[in-house]
JSON list of C-alpha atoms in Angstrom, two decimals:
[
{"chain": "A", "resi": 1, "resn": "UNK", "atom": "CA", "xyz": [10.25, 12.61, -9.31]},
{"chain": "A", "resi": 2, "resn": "UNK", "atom": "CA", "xyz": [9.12, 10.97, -6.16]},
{"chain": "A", "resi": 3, "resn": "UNK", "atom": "CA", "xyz": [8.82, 11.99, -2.88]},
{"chain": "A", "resi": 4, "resn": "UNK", "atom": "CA", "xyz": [9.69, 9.69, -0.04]},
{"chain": "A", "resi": 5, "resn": "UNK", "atom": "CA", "xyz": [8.59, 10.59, 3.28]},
{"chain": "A", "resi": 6, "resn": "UNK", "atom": "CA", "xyz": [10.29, 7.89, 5.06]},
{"chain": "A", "resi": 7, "resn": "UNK", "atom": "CA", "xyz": [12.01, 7.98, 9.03]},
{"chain": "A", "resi": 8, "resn": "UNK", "atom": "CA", "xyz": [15.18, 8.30, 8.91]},
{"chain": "A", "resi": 9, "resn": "UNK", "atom": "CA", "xyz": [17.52, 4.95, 9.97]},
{"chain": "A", "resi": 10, "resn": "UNK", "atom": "CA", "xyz": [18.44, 6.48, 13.09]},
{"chain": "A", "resi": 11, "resn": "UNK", "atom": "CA", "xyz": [14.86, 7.26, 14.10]},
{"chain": "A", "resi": 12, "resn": "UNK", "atom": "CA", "xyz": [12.86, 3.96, 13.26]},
{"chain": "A", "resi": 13, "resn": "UNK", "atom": "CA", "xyz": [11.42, 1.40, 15.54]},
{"chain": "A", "resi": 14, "resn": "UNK", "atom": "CA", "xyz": [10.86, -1.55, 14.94]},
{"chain": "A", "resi": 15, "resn": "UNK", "atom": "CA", "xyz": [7.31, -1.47, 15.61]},
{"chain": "A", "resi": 16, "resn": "UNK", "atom": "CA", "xyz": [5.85, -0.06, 11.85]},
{"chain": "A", "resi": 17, "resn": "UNK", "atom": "CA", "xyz": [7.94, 1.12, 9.00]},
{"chain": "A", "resi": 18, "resn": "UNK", "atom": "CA", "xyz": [5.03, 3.83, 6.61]},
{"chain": "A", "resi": 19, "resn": "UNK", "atom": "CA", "xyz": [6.31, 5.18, 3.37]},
{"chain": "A", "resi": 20, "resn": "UNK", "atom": "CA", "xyz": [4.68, 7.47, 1.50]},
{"chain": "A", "resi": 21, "resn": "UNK", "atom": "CA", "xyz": [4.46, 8.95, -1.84]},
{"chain": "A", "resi": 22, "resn": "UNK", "atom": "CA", "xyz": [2.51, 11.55, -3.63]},
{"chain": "A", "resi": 23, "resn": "UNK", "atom": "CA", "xyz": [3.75, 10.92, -6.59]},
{"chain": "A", "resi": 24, "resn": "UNK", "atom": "CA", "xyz": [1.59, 8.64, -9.40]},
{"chain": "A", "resi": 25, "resn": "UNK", "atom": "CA", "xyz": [2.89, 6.01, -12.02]},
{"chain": "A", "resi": 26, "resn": "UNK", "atom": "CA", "xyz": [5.57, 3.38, -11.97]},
{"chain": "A", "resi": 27, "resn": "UNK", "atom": "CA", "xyz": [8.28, 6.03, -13.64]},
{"chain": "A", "resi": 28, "resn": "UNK", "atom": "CA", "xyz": [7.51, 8.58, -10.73]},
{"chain": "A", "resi": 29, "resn": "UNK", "atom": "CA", "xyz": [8.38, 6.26, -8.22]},
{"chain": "A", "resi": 30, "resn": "UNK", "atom": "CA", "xyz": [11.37, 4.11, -8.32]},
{"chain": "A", "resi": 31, "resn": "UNK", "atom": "CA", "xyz": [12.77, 5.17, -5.87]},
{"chain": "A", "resi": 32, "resn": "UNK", "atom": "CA", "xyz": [10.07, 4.62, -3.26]},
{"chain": "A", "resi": 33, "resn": "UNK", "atom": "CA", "xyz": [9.85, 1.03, -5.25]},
{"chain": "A", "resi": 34, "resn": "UNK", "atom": "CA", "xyz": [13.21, 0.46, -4.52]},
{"chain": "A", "resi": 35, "resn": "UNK", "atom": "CA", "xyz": [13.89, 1.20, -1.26]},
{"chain": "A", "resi": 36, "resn": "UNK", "atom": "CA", "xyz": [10.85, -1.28, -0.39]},
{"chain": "A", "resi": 37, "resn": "UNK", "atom": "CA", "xyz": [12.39, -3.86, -2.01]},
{"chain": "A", "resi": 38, "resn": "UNK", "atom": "CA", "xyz": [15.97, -3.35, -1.22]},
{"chain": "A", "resi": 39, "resn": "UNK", "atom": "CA", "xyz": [16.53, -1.33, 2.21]},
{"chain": "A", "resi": 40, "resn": "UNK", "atom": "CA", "xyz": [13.52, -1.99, 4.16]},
{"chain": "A", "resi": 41, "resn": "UNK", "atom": "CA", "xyz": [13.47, -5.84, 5.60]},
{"chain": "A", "resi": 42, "resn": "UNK", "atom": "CA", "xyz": [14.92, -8.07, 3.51]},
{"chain": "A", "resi": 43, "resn": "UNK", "atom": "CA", "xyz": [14.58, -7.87, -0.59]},
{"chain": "A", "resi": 44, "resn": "UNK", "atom": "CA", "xyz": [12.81, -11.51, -1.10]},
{"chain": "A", "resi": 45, "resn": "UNK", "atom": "CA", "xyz": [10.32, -10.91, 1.21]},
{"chain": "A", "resi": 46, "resn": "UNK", "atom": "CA", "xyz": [6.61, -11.42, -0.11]},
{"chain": "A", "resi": 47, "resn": "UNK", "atom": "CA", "xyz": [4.49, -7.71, -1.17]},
{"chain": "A", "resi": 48, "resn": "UNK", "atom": "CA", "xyz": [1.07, -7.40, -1.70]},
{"chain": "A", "resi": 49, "resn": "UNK", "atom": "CA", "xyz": [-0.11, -4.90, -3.20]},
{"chain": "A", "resi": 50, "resn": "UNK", "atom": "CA", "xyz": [-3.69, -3.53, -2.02]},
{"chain": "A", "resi": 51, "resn": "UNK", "atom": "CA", "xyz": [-6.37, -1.78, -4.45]},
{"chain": "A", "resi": 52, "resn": "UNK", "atom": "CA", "xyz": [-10.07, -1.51, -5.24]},
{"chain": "A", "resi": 53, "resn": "UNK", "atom": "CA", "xyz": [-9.88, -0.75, -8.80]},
{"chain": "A", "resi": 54, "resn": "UNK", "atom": "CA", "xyz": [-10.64, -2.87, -11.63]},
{"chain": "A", "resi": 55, "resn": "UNK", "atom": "CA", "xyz": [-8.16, -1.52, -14.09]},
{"chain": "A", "resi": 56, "resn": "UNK", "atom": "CA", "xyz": [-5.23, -3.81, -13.48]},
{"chain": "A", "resi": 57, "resn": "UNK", "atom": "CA", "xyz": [-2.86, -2.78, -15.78]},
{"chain": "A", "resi": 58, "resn": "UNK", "atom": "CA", "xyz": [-1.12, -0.18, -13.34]},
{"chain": "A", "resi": 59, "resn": "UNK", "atom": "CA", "xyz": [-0.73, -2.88, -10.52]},
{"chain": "A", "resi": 60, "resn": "UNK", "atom": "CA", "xyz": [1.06, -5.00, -12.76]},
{"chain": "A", "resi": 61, "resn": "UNK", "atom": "CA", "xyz": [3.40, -2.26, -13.71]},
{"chain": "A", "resi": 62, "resn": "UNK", "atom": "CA", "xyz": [4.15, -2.06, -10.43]},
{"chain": "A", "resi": 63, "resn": "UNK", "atom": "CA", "xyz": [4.63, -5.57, -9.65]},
{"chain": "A", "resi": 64, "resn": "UNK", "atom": "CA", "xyz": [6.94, -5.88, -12.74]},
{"chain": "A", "resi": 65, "resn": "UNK", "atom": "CA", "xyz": [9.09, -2.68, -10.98]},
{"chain": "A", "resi": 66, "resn": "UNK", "atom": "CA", "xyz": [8.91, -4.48, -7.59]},
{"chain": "A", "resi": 67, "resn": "UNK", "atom": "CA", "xyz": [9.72, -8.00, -9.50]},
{"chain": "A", "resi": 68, "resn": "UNK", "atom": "CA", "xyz": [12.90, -6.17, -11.53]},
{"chain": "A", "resi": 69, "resn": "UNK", "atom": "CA", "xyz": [13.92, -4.43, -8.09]},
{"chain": "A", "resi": 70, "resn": "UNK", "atom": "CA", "xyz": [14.28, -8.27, -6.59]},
{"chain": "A", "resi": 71, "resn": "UNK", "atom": "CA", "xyz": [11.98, -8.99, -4.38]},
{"chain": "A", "resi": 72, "resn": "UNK", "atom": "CA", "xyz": [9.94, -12.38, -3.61]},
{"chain": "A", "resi": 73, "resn": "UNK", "atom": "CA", "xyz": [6.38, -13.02, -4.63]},
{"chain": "A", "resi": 74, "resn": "UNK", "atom": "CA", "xyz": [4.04, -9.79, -5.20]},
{"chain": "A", "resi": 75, "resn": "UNK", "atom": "CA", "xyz": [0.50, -10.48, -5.41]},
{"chain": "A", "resi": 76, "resn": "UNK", "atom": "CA", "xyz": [-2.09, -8.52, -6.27]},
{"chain": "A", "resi": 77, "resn": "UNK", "atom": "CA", "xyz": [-5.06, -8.17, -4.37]},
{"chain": "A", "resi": 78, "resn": "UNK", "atom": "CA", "xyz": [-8.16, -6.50, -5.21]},
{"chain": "A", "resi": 79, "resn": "UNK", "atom": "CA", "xyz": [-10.38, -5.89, -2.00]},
{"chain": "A", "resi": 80, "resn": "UNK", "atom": "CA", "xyz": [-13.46, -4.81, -3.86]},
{"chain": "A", "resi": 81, "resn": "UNK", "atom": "CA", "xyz": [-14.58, -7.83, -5.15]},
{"chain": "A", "resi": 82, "resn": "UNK", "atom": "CA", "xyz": [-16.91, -9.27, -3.26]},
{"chain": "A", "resi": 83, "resn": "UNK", "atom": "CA", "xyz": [-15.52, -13.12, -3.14]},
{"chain": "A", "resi": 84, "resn": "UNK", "atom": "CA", "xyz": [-12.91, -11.67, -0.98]},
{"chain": "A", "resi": 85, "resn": "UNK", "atom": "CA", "xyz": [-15.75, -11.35, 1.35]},
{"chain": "A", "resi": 86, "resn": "UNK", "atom": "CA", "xyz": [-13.65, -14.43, 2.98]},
{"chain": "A", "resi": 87, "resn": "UNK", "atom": "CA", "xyz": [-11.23, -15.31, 0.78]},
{"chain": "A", "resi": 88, "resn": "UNK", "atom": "CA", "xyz": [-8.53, -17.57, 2.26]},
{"chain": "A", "resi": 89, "resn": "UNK", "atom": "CA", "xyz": [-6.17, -17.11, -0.60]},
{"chain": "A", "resi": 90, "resn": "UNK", "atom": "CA", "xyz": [-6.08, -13.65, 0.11]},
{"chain": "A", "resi": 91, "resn": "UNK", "atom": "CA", "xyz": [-5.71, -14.33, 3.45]},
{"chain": "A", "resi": 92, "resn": "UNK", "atom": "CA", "xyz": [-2.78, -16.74, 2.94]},
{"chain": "A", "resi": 93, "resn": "UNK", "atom": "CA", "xyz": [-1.06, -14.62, 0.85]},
{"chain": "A", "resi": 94, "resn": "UNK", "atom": "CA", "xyz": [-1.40, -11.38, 3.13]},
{"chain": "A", "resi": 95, "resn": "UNK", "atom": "CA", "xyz": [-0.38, -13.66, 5.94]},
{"chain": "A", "resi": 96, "resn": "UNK", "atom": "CA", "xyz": [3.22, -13.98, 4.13]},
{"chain": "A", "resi": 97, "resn": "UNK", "atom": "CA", "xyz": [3.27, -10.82, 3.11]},
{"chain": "A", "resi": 98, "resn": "UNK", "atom": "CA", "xyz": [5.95, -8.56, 5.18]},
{"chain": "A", "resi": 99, "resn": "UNK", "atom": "CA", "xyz": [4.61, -5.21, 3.13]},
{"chain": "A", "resi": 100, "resn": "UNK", "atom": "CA", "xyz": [1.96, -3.67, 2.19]},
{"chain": "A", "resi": 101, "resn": "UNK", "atom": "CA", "xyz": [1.48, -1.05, -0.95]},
{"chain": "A", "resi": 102, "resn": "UNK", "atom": "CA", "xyz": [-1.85, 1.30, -1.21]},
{"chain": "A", "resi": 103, "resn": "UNK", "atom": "CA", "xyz": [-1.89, 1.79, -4.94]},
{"chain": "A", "resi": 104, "resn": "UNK", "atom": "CA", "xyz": [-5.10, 3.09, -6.97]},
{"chain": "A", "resi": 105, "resn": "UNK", "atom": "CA", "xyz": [-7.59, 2.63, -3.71]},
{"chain": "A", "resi": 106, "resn": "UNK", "atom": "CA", "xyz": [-10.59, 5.18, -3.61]},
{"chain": "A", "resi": 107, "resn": "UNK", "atom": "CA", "xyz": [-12.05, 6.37, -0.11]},
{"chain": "A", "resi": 108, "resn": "UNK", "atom": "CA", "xyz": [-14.96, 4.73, -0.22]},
{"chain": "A", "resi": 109, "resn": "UNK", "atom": "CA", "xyz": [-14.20, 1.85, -1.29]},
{"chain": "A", "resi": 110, "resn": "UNK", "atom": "CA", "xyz": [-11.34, 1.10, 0.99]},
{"chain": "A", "resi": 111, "resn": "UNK", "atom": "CA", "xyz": [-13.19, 1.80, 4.12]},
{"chain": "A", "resi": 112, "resn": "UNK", "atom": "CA", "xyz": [-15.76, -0.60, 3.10]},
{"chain": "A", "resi": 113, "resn": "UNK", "atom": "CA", "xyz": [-13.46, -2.89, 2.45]},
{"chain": "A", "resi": 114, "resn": "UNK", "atom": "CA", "xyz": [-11.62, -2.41, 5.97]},
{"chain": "A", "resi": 115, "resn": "UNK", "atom": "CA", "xyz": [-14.67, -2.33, 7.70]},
{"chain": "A", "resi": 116, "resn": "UNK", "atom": "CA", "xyz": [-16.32, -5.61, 6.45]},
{"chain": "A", "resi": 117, "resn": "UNK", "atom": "CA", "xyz": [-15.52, -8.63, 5.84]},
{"chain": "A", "resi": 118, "resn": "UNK", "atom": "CA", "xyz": [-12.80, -11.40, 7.36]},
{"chain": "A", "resi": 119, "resn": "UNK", "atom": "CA", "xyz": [-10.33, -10.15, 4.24]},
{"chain": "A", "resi": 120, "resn": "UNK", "atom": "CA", "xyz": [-10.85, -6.52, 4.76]},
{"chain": "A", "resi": 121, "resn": "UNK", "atom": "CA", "xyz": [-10.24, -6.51, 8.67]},
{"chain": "A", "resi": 122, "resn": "UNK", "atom": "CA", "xyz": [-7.41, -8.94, 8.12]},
{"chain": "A", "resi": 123, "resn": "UNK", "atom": "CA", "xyz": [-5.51, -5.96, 6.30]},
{"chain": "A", "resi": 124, "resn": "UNK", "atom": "CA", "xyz": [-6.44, -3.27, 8.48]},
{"chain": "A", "resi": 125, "resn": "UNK", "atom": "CA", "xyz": [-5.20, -5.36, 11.73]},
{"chain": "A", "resi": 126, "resn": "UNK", "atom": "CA", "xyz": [-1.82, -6.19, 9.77]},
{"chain": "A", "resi": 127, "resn": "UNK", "atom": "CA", "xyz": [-1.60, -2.68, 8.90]},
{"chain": "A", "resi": 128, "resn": "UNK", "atom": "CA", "xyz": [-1.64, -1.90, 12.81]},
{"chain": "A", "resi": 129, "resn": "UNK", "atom": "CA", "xyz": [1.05, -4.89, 13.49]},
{"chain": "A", "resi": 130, "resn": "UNK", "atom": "CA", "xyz": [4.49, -4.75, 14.54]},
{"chain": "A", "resi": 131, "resn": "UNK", "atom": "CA", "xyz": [7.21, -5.28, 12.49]},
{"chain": "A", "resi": 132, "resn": "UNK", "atom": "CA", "xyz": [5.45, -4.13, 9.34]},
{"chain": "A", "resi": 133, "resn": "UNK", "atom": "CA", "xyz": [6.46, -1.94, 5.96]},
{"chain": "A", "resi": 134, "resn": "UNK", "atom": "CA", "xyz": [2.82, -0.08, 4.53]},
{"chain": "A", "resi": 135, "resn": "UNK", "atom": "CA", "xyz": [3.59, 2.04, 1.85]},
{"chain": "A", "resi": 136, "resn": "UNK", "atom": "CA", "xyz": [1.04, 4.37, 0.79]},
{"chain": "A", "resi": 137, "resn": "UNK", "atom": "CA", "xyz": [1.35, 5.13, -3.22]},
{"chain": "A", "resi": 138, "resn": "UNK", "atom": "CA", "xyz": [0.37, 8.69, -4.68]},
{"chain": "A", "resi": 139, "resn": "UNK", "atom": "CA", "xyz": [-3.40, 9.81, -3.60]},
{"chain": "A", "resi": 140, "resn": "UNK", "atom": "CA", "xyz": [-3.61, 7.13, -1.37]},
{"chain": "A", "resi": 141, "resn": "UNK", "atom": "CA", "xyz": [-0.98, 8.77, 0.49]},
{"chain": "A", "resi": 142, "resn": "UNK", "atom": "CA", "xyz": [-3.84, 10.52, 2.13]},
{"chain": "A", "resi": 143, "resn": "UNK", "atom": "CA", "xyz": [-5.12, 7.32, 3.98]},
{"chain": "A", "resi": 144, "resn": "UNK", "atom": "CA", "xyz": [-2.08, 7.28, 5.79]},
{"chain": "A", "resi": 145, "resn": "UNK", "atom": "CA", "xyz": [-3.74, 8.78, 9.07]},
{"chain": "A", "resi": 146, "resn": "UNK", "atom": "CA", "xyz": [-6.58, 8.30, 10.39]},
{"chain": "A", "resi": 147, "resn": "UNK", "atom": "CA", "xyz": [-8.58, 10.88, 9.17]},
{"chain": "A", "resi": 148, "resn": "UNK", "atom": "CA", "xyz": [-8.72, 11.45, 5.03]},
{"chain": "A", "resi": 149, "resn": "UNK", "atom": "CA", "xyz": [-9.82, 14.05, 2.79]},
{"chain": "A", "resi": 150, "resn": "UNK", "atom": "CA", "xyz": [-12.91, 12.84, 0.51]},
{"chain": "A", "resi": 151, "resn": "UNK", "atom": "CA", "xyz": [-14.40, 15.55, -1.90]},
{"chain": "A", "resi": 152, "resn": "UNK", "atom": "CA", "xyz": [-12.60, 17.85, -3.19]},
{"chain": "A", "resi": 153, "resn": "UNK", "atom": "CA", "xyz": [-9.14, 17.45, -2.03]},
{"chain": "A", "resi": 154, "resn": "UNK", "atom": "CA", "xyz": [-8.21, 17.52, -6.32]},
{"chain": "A", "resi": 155, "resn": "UNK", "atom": "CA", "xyz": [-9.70, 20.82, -6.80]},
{"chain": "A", "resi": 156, "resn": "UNK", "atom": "CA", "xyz": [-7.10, 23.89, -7.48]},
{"chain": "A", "resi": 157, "resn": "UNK", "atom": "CA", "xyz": [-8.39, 26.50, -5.46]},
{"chain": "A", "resi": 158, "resn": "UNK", "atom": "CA", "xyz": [-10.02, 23.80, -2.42]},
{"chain": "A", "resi": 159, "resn": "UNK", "atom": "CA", "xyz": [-8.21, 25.51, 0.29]},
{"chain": "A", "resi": 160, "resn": "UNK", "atom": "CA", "xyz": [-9.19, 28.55, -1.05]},
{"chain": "A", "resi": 161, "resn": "UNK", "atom": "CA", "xyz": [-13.21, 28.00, -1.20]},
{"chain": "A", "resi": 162, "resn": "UNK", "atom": "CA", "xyz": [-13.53, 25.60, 1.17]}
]
């Protein structure tokens, strides 16, 4: 099942709305899904959902759960390739986009991304914004603050040996 780490109602500002989930896989996270959809802002608002992987097939899964759940237009947006260097489609479709959702992202790749390019500092300034939903989706949970684990964070015994 999914974990939600979410504020509770009587806690939240305005300001940011960040969900996260540690959980990977469409199944393991309805919930989360849901409640993006349906109680945070309103259900037909635009998602994008942020990745730098090349296997799509997972980030249409979720856009199918996201699309079942109700809400408006979800669009996919890769941030490694390299035409998004300054893409204004991206850009347009970001700009409508009320939440964000971190699925399949690796470290490296996403602070490249962030760090370069008109596309890539676009999303990291909207992730900063008021009056914003990010949602953070399994291991990218860990990109949530501002500092992340990189090596061996996977590893059983990595607290353990360092």
């Amino acid at each position: 099942t999914s974990t939600i780490n979410s504020i509770p109602q009587n806690l939240e500002t305005p300001e940011s709305i960040v969900l996260l989930s540690g959980a990977d896989g469409v199944l393991s996270n309805k919930v989360i899904l849901k409640n993006i959809v349906r109680k945070y802002g309103i259900a037909q608002q635009s998602v994008a959902i942020i990745a730098t992987t090349a296997d799509t097939s997972a980030l249409v899964a979720y856009k199918a759960e996201l699309t079942a759940n109700g809400t408006g237009q979800v669009h996919i947006i890769n941030i490694t390739d390299a035409s998004l260097d300054n893409d204004s489609i991206a850009i347009k479709r970001l700009s409508t986009a009320y939440k964000l959702i971190f699925i399949n992202c690796t470290l490296g790749s996403l602070q490249e991304a962030l760090n370069n390019g008109k596309t890539g500092r676009y999303i990291a300034n909207k992730i900063s914004a008021k009056g914003h939903l990010t949602a953070f989706i399994g291991g990218n949970s860990r990109f949530a603050g501002s500092v992340a684990i990189s090596d061996n964070y996977q590893t059983a015994d990595a607290a353990y040996s360092g």
